[in-house]
Short mmCIF file of C-alpha atoms in Angstrom, two decimals:
data_model
loop_
_atom_site.label_atom_id
_atom_site.label_comp_id
_atom_site.label_asym_id
_atom_site.label_seq_id
_atom_site.Cartn_x
_atom_site.Cartn_y
_atom_site.Cartn_z
CA UNK A 1279 -0.21 0.30 0.11
CA UNK A 1280 2.82 3.00 0.91
CA UNK A 1281 4.31 1.57 -2.83
CA UNK A 1282 1.28 3.03 -4.18
CA UNK A 1283 0.50 5.68 -2.48
CA UNK A 1284 4.23 6.93 -3.01
CA UNK A 1285 3.71 5.92 -6.86
CA UNK A 1286 0.48 8.17 -6.70
CA UNK A 1287 2.71 11.11 -5.07
CA UNK A 1288 5.18 11.56 -7.22
CA UNK A 1289 2.59 11.28 -10.61
CA UNK A 1290 0.50 13.90 -8.94
CA UNK A 1291 3.50 16.29 -8.07
CA UNK A 1292 4.14 15.20 -11.38
CA UNK A 1293 1.27 16.81 -12.34
CA UNK A 1294 0.36 19.50 -10.60
CA UNK A 1295 4.52 21.11 -11.53
CA UNK A 1296 3.51 20.99 -14.68
CA UNK A 1297 -0.04 22.89 -14.13
CA UNK A 1298 2.01 25.77 -12.08
CA UNK A 1299 4.72 26.58 -14.51
CA UNK A 1300 1.84 26.60 -16.70
CA UNK A 1301 0.46 28.82 -14.53
CA UNK A 1302 3.21 31.22 -14.80
CA UNK A 1303 4.17 31.20 -18.67
CA UNK A 1304 1.04 33.27 -18.38
CA UNK A 1305 0.96 35.07 -16.31
CA UNK A 1306 5.06 36.22 -17.81
CA UNK A 1307 3.06 35.77 -21.18
CA UNK A 1308 0.11 37.87 -21.03
CA UNK A 1309 2.88 40.90 -20.09
CA UNK A 1310 4.72 40.58 -22.43
CA UNK A 1311 1.90 40.94 -24.84
CA UNK A 1312 -0.02 43.84 -23.00
CA UNK A 1313 4.02 45.54 -23.37
CA UNK A 1314 3.54 44.33 -28.01
CA UNK A 1315 -0.10 44.92 -28.60
CA UNK A 1316 -1.07 48.09 -30.67
CA UNK A 1317 -3.18 50.37 -27.71
CA UNK A 1318 -6.90 49.52 -28.34
CA UNK A 1319 -8.75 52.25 -31.05
CA UNK A 1320 -9.87 55.06 -28.45
CA UNK A 1321 -13.40 55.80 -27.64
CA UNK A 1322 -15.63 57.89 -30.53
CA UNK A 1323 -18.41 59.70 -28.43
CA UNK A 1324 -22.07 60.08 -29.65
CA UNK A 1325 -22.18 63.29 -31.59
CA UNK A 1326 -25.68 65.09 -32.95
CA UNK A 1327 -27.52 62.06 -31.43
CA UNK A 1328 -29.96 63.35 -28.50
CA UNK A 1329 -29.90 59.76 -26.13
CA UNK A 1330 -32.37 61.00 -24.09
CA UNK A 1331 -35.30 60.70 -27.10
CA UNK A 1332 -33.06 57.97 -28.64
CA UNK A 1333 -34.18 55.25 -28.86
CA UNK A 1334 -32.66 51.27 -30.04
CA UNK A 1335 -34.41 48.53 -32.35
CA UNK A 1336 -33.62 45.18 -33.11
CA UNK A 1337 -34.98 42.55 -35.62
CA UNK A 1338 -32.69 39.63 -37.33
CA UNK A 1339 -29.63 40.87 -37.75
CA UNK A 1340 -30.37 44.56 -38.40
CA UNK A 1341 -29.93 47.44 -36.06
CA UNK A 1342 -31.70 50.62 -36.42
CA UNK A 1343 -31.87 53.78 -34.00
CA UNK A 1344 -34.06 56.37 -34.36
CA UNK A 1345 -33.54 59.93 -32.50
CA UNK A 1346 -36.17 62.25 -33.30
CA UNK A 1347 -37.73 61.74 -37.53
CA UNK A 1348 -34.69 60.44 -38.66
CA UNK A 1349 -33.68 56.84 -38.63
CA UNK A 1350 -29.90 56.18 -39.09
CA UNK A 1351 -29.19 51.88 -39.81
CA UNK A 1352 -26.71 51.89 -37.52
CA UNK A 1353 -25.50 48.24 -40.07
CA UNK A 1354 -26.02 44.29 -38.89
CA UNK A 1355 -24.64 42.90 -36.10
CA UNK A 1356 -21.61 40.56 -36.04
CA UNK A 1357 -22.23 38.08 -34.40
CA UNK A 1358 -19.16 36.94 -32.69
CA UNK A 1359 -16.44 40.05 -31.95
CA UNK A 1360 -13.54 40.46 -34.39
CA UNK A 1361 -11.39 42.21 -31.32
CA UNK A 1362 -11.92 42.50 -28.05
CA UNK A 1363 -10.05 44.14 -25.45
CA UNK A 1364 -9.90 44.58 -22.54
CA UNK A 1365 -6.98 46.78 -20.99
CA UNK A 1366 -7.97 50.26 -18.73
CA UNK A 1367 -7.23 53.27 -20.08
CA UNK A 1368 -4.50 54.98 -19.11
#
């Protein structure tokens, strides 16, 4: 029984050490990527749209913004984002 427990302990320790090394490597790679990626695009203010009177409607994959009498179409909705940035400004 003791021999079996030792063998299990060795394999378990090996697997856990690989997990720890992968977690450390992930942290290093994320730090490196944040320094070498281009900055995210700047946020643009919603100029010319009265957001208090605006309504948004979705039909199928079309999004429509209504602000007063005008009805500009915003285009098709992408189901999956092409690129997402979670970096904080500054």
